[in-house]
Short mmCIF file of C-alpha atoms and ligand atoms in Angstrom, two decimals:
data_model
loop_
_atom_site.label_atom_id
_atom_site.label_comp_id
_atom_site.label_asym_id
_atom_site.label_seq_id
_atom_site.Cartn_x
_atom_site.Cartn_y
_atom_site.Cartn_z
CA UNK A 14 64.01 0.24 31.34
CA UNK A 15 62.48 -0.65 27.70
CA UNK A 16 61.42 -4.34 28.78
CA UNK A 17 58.18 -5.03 28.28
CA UNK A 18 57.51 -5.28 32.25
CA UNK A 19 58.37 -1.94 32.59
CA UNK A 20 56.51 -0.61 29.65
CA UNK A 21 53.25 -2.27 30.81
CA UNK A 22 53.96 -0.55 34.25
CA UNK A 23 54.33 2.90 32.79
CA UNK A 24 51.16 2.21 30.72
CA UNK A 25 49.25 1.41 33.12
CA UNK A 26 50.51 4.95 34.58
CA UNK A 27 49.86 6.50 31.69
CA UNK A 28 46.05 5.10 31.81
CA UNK A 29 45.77 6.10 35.67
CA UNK A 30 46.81 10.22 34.40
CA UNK A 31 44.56 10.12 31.38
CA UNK A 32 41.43 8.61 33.37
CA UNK A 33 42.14 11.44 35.99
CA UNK A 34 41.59 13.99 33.28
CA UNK A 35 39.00 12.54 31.68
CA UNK A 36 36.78 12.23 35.11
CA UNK A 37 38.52 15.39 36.54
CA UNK A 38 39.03 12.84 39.78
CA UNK A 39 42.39 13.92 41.50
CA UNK A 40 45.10 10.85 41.97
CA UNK A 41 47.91 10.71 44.71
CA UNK A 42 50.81 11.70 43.46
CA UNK A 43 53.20 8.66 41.05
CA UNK A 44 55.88 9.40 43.41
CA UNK A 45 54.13 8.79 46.76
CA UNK A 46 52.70 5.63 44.95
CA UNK A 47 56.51 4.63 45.38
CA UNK A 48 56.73 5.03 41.35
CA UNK A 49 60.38 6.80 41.01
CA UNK A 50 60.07 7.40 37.57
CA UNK A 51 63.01 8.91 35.83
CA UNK A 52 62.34 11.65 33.69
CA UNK A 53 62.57 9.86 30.70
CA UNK A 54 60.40 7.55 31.78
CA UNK A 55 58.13 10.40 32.98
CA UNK A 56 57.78 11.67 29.37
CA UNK A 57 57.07 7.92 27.44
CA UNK A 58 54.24 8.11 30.54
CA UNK A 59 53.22 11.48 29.00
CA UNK A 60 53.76 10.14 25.41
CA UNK A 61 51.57 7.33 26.40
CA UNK A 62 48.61 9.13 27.32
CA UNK A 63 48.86 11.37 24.45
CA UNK A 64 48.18 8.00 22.47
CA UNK A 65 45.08 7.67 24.37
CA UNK A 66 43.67 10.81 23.72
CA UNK A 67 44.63 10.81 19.93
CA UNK A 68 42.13 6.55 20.63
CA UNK A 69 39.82 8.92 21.35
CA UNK A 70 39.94 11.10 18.55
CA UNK A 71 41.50 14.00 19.65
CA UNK A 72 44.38 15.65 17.24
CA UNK A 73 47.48 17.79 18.60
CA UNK A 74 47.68 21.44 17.60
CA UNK A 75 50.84 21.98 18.85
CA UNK A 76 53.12 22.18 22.48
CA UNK A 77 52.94 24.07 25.87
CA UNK A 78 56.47 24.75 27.30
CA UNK A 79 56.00 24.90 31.41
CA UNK A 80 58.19 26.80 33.87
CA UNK A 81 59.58 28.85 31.87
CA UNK A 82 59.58 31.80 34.38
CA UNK A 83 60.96 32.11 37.73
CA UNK A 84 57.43 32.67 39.23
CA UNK A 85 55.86 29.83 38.03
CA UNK A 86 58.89 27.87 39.66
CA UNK A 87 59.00 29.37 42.63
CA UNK A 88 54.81 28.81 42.93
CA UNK A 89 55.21 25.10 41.95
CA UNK A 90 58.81 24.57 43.63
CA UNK A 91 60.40 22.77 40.53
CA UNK A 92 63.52 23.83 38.56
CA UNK A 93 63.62 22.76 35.19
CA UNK A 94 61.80 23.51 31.84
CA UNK A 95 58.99 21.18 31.01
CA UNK A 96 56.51 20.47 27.90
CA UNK A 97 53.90 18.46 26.62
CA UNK A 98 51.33 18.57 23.78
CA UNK A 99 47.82 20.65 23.37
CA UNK A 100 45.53 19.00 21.73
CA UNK A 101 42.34 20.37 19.89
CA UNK A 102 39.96 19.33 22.78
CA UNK A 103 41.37 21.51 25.21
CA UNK A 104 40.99 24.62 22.79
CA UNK A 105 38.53 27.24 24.08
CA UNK A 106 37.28 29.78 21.91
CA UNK A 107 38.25 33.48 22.68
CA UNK A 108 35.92 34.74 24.53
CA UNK A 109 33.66 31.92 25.13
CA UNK A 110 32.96 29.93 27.68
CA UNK A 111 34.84 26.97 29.60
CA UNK A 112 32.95 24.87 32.19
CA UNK A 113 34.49 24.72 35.71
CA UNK A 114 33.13 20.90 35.82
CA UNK A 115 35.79 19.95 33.56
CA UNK A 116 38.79 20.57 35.87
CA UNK A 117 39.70 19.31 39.52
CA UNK A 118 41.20 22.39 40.94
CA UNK A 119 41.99 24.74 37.55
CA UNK A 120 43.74 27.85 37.47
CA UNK A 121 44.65 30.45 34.76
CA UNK A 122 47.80 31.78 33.77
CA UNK A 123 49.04 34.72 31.09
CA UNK A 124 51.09 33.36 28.45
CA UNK A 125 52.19 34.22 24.52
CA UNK A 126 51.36 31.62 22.41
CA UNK A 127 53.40 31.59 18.64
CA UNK A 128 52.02 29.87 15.33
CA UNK A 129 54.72 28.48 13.34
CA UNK A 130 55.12 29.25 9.52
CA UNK A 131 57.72 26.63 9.40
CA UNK A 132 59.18 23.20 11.11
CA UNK A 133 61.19 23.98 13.75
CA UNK A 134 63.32 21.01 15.41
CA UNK A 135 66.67 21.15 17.18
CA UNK A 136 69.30 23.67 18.07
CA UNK A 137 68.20 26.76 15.80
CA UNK A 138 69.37 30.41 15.92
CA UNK A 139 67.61 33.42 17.49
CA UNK A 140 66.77 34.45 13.93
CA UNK A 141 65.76 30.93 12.19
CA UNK A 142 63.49 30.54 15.55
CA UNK A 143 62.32 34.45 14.44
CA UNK A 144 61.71 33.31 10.84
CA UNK A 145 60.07 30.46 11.59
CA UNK A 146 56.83 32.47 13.23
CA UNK A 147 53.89 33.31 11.00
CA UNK A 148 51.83 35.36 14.05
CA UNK A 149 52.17 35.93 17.73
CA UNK A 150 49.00 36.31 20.35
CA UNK A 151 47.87 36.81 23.64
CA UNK A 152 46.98 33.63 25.60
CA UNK A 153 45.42 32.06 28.77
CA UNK A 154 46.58 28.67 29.51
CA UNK A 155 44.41 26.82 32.05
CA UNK A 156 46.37 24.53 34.27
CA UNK A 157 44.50 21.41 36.23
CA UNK A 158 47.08 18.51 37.85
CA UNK A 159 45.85 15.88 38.03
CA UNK A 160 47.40 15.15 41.86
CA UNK A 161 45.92 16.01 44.93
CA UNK A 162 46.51 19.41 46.07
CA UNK A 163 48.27 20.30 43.10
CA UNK A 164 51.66 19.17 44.27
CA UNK A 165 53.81 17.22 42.12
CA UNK A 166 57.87 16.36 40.95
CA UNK A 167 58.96 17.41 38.21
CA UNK A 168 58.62 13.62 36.88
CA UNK A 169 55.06 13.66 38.90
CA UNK A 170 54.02 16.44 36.30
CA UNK A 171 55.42 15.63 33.01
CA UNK A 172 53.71 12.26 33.45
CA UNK A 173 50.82 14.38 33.73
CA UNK A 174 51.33 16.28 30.52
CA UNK A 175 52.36 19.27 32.46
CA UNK A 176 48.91 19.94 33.97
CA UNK A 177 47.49 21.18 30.65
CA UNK A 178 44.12 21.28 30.03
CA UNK A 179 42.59 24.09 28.40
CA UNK A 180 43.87 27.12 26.53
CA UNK A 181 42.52 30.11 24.54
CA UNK A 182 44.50 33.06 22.23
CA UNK A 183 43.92 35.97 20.70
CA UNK A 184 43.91 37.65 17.92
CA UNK A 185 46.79 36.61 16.32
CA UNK A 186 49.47 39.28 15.41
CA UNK A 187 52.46 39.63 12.64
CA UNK A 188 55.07 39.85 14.63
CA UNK A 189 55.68 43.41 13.36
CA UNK A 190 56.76 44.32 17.16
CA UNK A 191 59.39 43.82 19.79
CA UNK A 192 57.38 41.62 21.96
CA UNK A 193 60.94 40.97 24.61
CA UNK A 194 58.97 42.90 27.17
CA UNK A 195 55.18 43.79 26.96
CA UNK A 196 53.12 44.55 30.08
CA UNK A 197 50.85 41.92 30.98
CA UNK A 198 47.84 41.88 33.18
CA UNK A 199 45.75 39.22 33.79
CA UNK A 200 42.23 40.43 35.33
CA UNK A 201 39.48 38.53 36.92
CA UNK A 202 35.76 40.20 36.37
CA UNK A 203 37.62 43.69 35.83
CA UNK A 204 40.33 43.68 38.52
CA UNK A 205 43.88 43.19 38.11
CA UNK A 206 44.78 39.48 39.89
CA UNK A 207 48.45 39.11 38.24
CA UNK A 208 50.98 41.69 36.74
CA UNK A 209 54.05 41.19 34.66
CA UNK A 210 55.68 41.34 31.61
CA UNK A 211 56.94 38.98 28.97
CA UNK A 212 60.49 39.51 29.65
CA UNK A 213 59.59 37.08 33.00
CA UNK A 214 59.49 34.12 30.28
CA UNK A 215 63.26 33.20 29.57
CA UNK A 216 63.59 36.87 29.10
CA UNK A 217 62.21 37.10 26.44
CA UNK A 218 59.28 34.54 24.62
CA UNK A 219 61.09 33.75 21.54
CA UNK A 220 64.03 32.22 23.86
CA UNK A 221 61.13 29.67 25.28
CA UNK A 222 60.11 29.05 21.59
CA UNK A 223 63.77 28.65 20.82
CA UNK A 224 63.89 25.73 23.46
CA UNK A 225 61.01 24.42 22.43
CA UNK A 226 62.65 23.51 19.18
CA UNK A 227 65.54 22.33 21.04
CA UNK A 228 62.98 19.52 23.57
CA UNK A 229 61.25 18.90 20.69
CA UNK A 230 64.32 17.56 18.34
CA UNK A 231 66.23 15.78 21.94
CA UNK A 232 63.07 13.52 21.74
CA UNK A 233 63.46 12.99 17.92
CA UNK A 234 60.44 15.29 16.89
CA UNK A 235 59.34 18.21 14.72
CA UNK A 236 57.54 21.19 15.58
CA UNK A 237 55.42 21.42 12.43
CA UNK A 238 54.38 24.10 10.63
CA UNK A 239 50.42 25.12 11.43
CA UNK A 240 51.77 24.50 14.77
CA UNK A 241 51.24 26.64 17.74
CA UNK A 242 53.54 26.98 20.76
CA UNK A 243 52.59 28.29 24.16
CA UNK A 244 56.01 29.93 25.68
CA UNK A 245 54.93 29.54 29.33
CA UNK A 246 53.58 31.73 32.19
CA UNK A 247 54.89 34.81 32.71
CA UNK A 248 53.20 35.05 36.25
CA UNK A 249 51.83 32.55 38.97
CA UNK A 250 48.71 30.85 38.10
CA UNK A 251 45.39 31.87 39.98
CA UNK A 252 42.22 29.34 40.99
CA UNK A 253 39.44 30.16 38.93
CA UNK A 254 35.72 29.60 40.06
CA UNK A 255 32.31 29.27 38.31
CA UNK A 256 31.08 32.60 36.99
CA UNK A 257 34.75 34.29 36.78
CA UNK A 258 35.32 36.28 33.65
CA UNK A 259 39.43 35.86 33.12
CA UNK A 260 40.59 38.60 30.52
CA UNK A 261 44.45 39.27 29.91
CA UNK A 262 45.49 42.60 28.63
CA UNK A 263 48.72 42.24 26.74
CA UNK A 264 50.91 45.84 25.37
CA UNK A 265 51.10 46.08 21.70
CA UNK A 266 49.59 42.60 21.45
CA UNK A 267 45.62 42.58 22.47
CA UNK A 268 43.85 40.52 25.00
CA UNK A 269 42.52 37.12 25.28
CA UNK A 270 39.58 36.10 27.42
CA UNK A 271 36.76 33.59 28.26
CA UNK A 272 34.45 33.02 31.27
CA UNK A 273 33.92 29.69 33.70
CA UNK A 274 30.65 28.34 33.69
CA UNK A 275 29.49 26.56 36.31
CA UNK A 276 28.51 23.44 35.13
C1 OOG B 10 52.72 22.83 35.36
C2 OOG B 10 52.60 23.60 34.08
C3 OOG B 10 53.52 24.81 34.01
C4 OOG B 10 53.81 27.06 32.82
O1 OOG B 10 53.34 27.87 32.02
O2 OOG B 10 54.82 27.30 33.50
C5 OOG B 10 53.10 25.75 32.96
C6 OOG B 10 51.93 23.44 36.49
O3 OOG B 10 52.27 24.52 36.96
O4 OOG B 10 50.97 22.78 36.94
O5 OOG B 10 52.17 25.55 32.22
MG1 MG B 11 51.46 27.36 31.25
#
């Protein structure tokens, strides 16, 4: 699996993902390709085109955790936790403006998104995970596969860094709260287009940021501090379209918005 035969193949995977992103040009899935990646191999792919974007001059901010609620599983029909890195160029400033060129078929999703204070890495308690959080926010996470008709494997969408491709957060918050279950409604132009709560992500977010730590040290890596982590959506995703103005309202915690552009 580590020869160098199979290395090239999974970089030249890895180059065939990043391209899609970076033209926004949909690819048929790596498993109808008759690639049967493992999902080891799935994440060096992911790992891989990481290292191109970082080429380009991009820098990681920190790590999205995916299906982390039911509803997001049941939407995408997969059954396992996923996550990949954010990097700086997919940061969109709250309340600004995102163009809908950028994606192939985006959608937006309400998430909570935690800055760490301090390293996390491993198996860590409820209350070193707690400890370890400088603020708490509101986020949107947008969401583009890269594969036609945004279908995928689980393997099919780790190689793809787990769809991510854009993100924005709030205010950020001391965690002075209970944030284990917060209303959450995530509104397009005014109206309502996805309702939940943040006790839909593992129960409760800090249980996602828990596992995060957990991911992160199985593949021999440190959550640093400065950091931040996205827990995963606590609803399905929705298509957004030029002009839409995406604003989530979360209790106790704020909101976090920005509009599509159209070009
Ligand atoms: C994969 C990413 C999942 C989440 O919050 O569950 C994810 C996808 O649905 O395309 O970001
Ligand atoms: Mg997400």
């Amino acid at each position: 699996m580590t020869d160098i035969t199979t290395n090239e193949k999974l970089s030249k995977l890895a180059k065939q993902v990043d391209d899609a992103a970076f033209n926004a040009v949909a690819i048929e899935q790596l498993s109808s390709q008759g690639e049967q990646l493992s999902l080891t191999q799935a994440y060096l792919v992911q790992d891989m085109s990481l290292q191109r974007r970082l080429d380009r001059g991009e820098q990681q901010v920190g790590i999205k955790m995916g299906f982390t609620s039911r509803a997001k599983m049941i939407q995408m029909g997969v059954d396992d936790l996923i996550w990949g890195p954010l990097t700086d160029e997919m940061f969109i400033e709250e309340g600004g403006e995102v163009a809908f060129d950028k994606f192939i078929h985006a959608r937006v999703e309400p998430e909570i998104a935690f800055l760490l204070k301090k390293p996390l890495s491993g198996n860590v308690t409820m209350t070193e995970v707690m400890a370890a959080v400088e603020a708490v926010a509101p986020a949107l996470e947008i969401i583009d596969s890269r594969y036609n008709n945004f279908k995928f494997s689980l393997e099919d969408v780790v190689a793809d860094n787990c769809s991510s491709s854009g993100f924005t957060i709030g205010a950020w918050q001391q965690v002075t709260t209970d944030i284990s279950n917060l209303g959450m409604v995530m509104e397009f132009d005014g109206e309502a287009v996805e309702i939940g709560s943040t006790a839909a992500i593992l129960g409760n977010p800090y249980r996602s940021l828990a596992a995060a730590a957990r991911v992160a040290g199985e593949a021999g890596k440190v959550l640093p501090a400065g950091s931040i982590v996205l827990a995963g959506a606590a609803t399905a995703a929705q298509p957004i379209k030029p002009g839409v103005h995406v604003k989530l309202h979360c209790e106790k915690l704020g909101v976090a918005e920005f509009t599509v552009t159209a070009g």
